[in-house]
């Protein structure tokens, strides 16, 4: 499934990732990076400013930080587009309004971005996130209560968003039924 989607988005100028934490967005984005895309990440922006201290902030402050990171992410994307780069945006894009904003910025530059939705069942996300160690921007912990909230409130792309859907790479197929 991943290779199939990689082939479909390879010629895009901009790929916007979306999915809950632990769904494989960064894994997929790094594969695009190997194909010449410039990867920008909201987690990277937050980590560069706050490191692992981010998880110790109250939820209201975390939300402010993420909103600021989304703004920075949009600015970085536009700068890279203006420079002629191919861009992959590695972020949850948990709301349609966020995806629409990024899409509108791309369209204003004459670019129709590809949207890639990383879909994964909750138990797989829980397992992946339980193994994180908070050692860097791609390894940030998300506690189970927050994960369940993100999972429940995530706005899955609708048909009119024309998103490519990727399921997780699962090496132990027995985990699909747990």
Short mmCIF file of C-alpha atoms in Angstrom, two decimals:
data_model
loop_
_atom_site.label_atom_id
_atom_site.label_comp_id
_atom_site.label_asym_id
_atom_site.label_seq_id
_atom_site.Cartn_x
_atom_site.Cartn_y
_atom_site.Cartn_z
CA UNK A 1 0.00 0.00 0.00
CA UNK A 2 2.76 2.48 0.90
CA UNK A 3 4.69 1.89 -2.34
CA UNK A 4 1.49 2.29 -4.34
CA UNK A 5 0.76 5.67 -2.74
CA UNK A 6 4.42 6.74 -3.05
CA UNK A 7 4.17 6.21 -6.81
CA UNK A 8 0.96 8.24 -6.99
CA UNK A 9 2.33 11.25 -5.10
CA UNK A 10 5.91 11.17 -6.41
CA UNK A 11 5.22 13.86 -9.02
CA UNK A 12 3.36 16.19 -6.64
CA UNK A 13 5.05 19.46 -5.69
CA UNK A 14 3.49 19.36 -2.22
CA UNK A 15 2.31 16.40 -0.14
CA UNK A 16 0.31 17.15 3.00
CA UNK A 17 0.30 14.29 5.50
CA UNK A 18 -2.51 13.76 7.99
CA UNK A 19 -3.22 11.18 10.67
CA UNK A 20 -3.16 10.60 14.40
CA UNK A 21 0.19 10.44 16.24
CA UNK A 22 1.83 7.07 15.66
CA UNK A 23 0.04 6.36 12.37
CA UNK A 24 3.21 6.44 10.26
CA UNK A 25 3.27 10.00 8.88
CA UNK A 26 6.93 10.55 9.65
CA UNK A 27 7.92 7.13 8.28
CA UNK A 28 6.14 7.91 5.00
CA UNK A 29 7.47 11.49 4.93
CA UNK A 30 11.02 10.27 5.33
CA UNK A 31 10.54 7.99 2.32
CA UNK A 32 9.43 11.03 0.31
CA UNK A 33 12.46 12.89 1.63
CA UNK A 34 14.65 10.17 0.09
CA UNK A 35 12.92 10.93 -3.24
CA UNK A 36 13.92 14.59 -3.11
CA UNK A 37 11.15 16.21 -1.07
CA UNK A 38 11.99 18.73 1.65
CA UNK A 39 10.33 17.53 4.86
CA UNK A 40 8.91 20.05 7.30
CA UNK A 41 7.40 18.94 10.59
CA UNK A 42 5.24 20.55 13.25
CA UNK A 43 6.78 18.17 15.80
CA UNK A 44 10.23 19.36 14.73
CA UNK A 45 9.22 22.99 15.21
CA UNK A 46 7.85 22.28 18.70
CA UNK A 47 10.88 20.16 19.69
CA UNK A 48 13.34 22.80 18.51
CA UNK A 49 11.69 25.38 20.77
CA UNK A 50 10.71 23.29 23.82
CA UNK A 51 12.29 19.83 23.65
CA UNK A 52 10.75 17.24 25.93
CA UNK A 53 9.53 20.02 28.25
CA UNK A 54 6.51 20.43 25.97
CA UNK A 55 4.66 17.52 27.58
CA UNK A 56 4.86 19.22 30.98
CA UNK A 57 2.86 22.27 29.89
CA UNK A 58 -0.86 22.46 30.71
CA UNK A 59 -3.16 21.50 27.81
CA UNK A 60 -4.12 25.12 27.09
CA UNK A 61 -0.45 26.09 26.66
CA UNK A 62 0.22 23.01 24.52
CA UNK A 63 -2.63 24.08 22.24
CA UNK A 64 -1.14 27.60 21.91
CA UNK A 65 2.25 26.11 21.07
CA UNK A 66 0.76 23.85 18.40
CA UNK A 67 -1.19 26.74 16.87
CA UNK A 68 2.04 28.74 16.64
CA UNK A 69 3.84 25.74 15.12
CA UNK A 70 1.09 25.38 12.50
CA UNK A 71 1.59 29.03 11.54
CA UNK A 72 5.37 28.48 11.26
CA UNK A 73 4.77 25.31 9.24
CA UNK A 74 2.60 27.20 6.73
CA UNK A 75 5.25 29.91 6.37
CA UNK A 76 7.98 27.31 5.82
CA UNK A 77 5.87 25.53 3.22
CA UNK A 78 5.27 28.73 1.24
CA UNK A 79 8.99 29.64 1.40
CA UNK A 80 9.99 26.22 0.09
CA UNK A 81 7.38 26.39 -2.68
CA UNK A 82 8.68 29.83 -3.65
CA UNK A 83 12.21 28.38 -3.75
CA UNK A 84 11.02 25.70 -6.20
CA UNK A 85 11.34 22.78 -3.79
CA UNK A 86 9.10 19.74 -3.53
CA UNK A 87 7.66 19.71 -0.01
CA UNK A 88 6.17 17.13 2.33
CA UNK A 89 4.30 18.57 5.33
CA UNK A 90 4.55 16.14 8.27
CA UNK A 91 1.80 17.08 10.71
CA UNK A 92 -1.42 15.58 12.06
CA UNK A 93 -3.65 18.02 10.14
CA UNK A 94 -6.37 16.72 12.44
CA UNK A 95 -9.04 19.12 11.22
CA UNK A 96 -10.36 19.65 7.74
CA UNK A 97 -10.00 23.40 8.29
CA UNK A 98 -6.23 22.96 8.77
CA UNK A 99 -5.94 20.88 5.60
CA UNK A 100 -8.07 23.43 3.73
CA UNK A 101 -5.81 26.27 4.88
CA UNK A 102 -2.67 24.50 3.65
CA UNK A 103 -4.42 23.51 0.42
CA UNK A 104 -5.50 27.14 -0.16
CA UNK A 105 -1.93 28.35 0.32
CA UNK A 106 -0.75 25.82 -2.25
CA UNK A 107 -3.53 26.68 -4.70
CA UNK A 108 -2.62 30.37 -4.40
CA UNK A 109 0.79 29.31 -5.78
CA UNK A 110 -0.78 27.27 -8.60
CA UNK A 111 -0.13 23.93 -6.89
CA UNK A 112 -2.73 21.28 -6.15
CA UNK A 113 -1.27 19.38 -3.18
CA UNK A 114 -1.63 15.65 -2.63
CA UNK A 115 -3.18 14.69 0.72
CA UNK A 116 -2.00 11.42 2.29
CA UNK A 117 -4.07 10.09 5.18
CA UNK A 118 -2.33 7.56 7.40
CA UNK A 119 -5.04 5.36 8.88
CA UNK A 120 -4.37 3.02 11.79
CA UNK A 121 -6.51 1.27 14.40
CA UNK A 122 -6.33 2.60 17.96
CA UNK A 123 -4.62 -0.49 19.39
CA UNK A 124 -1.76 -0.18 16.88
CA UNK A 125 -1.35 3.51 17.74
CA UNK A 126 -1.32 2.66 21.45
CA UNK A 127 1.37 0.04 20.95
CA UNK A 128 3.56 2.30 18.83
CA UNK A 129 3.26 5.28 21.16
CA UNK A 130 3.93 3.16 24.25
CA UNK A 131 7.38 2.42 22.80
CA UNK A 132 8.38 6.06 22.42
CA UNK A 133 11.13 7.42 24.66
CA UNK A 134 10.89 11.24 24.21
CA UNK A 135 14.36 11.38 22.66
CA UNK A 136 13.54 13.70 19.77
CA UNK A 137 10.83 15.28 17.65
CA UNK A 138 9.89 11.97 16.01
CA UNK A 139 9.79 10.11 19.31
CA UNK A 140 7.52 12.26 21.48
CA UNK A 141 5.32 10.49 23.96
CA UNK A 142 1.55 10.79 23.86
CA UNK A 143 -0.27 9.43 26.89
CA UNK A 144 -3.19 7.07 26.37
CA UNK A 145 -5.88 9.56 27.44
CA UNK A 146 -4.64 12.18 24.98
CA UNK A 147 -4.31 9.58 22.24
CA UNK A 148 -7.92 8.46 22.72
CA UNK A 149 -9.06 12.08 22.59
CA UNK A 150 -7.05 12.76 19.40
CA UNK A 151 -8.32 9.54 17.83
CA UNK A 152 -11.95 10.30 18.65
CA UNK A 153 -11.79 13.92 17.51
CA UNK A 154 -9.69 13.42 14.36
CA UNK A 155 -11.59 14.55 11.26
CA UNK A 156 -10.96 11.86 8.68
CA UNK A 157 -10.60 13.31 5.18
CA UNK A 158 -13.88 13.13 3.28
CA UNK A 159 -14.20 11.87 -0.29
CA UNK A 160 -14.11 15.38 -1.77
CA UNK A 161 -10.62 15.92 -0.31
CA UNK A 162 -9.28 13.21 -2.67
CA UNK A 163 -6.86 11.91 -0.04
CA UNK A 164 -4.71 8.87 -0.65
CA UNK A 165 -5.19 6.42 2.23
CA UNK A 166 -2.32 4.38 3.69
CA UNK A 167 -2.78 1.65 6.24
CA UNK A 168 0.00 0.91 8.71
CA UNK A 169 2.84 -1.44 7.89
CA UNK A 170 2.33 -4.27 10.37
CA UNK A 171 4.91 -7.02 10.38
CA UNK A 172 2.96 -9.24 12.80
CA UNK A 173 -0.40 -9.79 11.06
CA UNK A 174 -1.96 -11.18 14.27
CA UNK A 175 -1.98 -7.60 15.60
CA UNK A 176 -4.62 -6.64 13.04
CA UNK A 177 -7.32 -8.50 14.96
CA UNK A 178 -6.44 -7.49 18.53
#
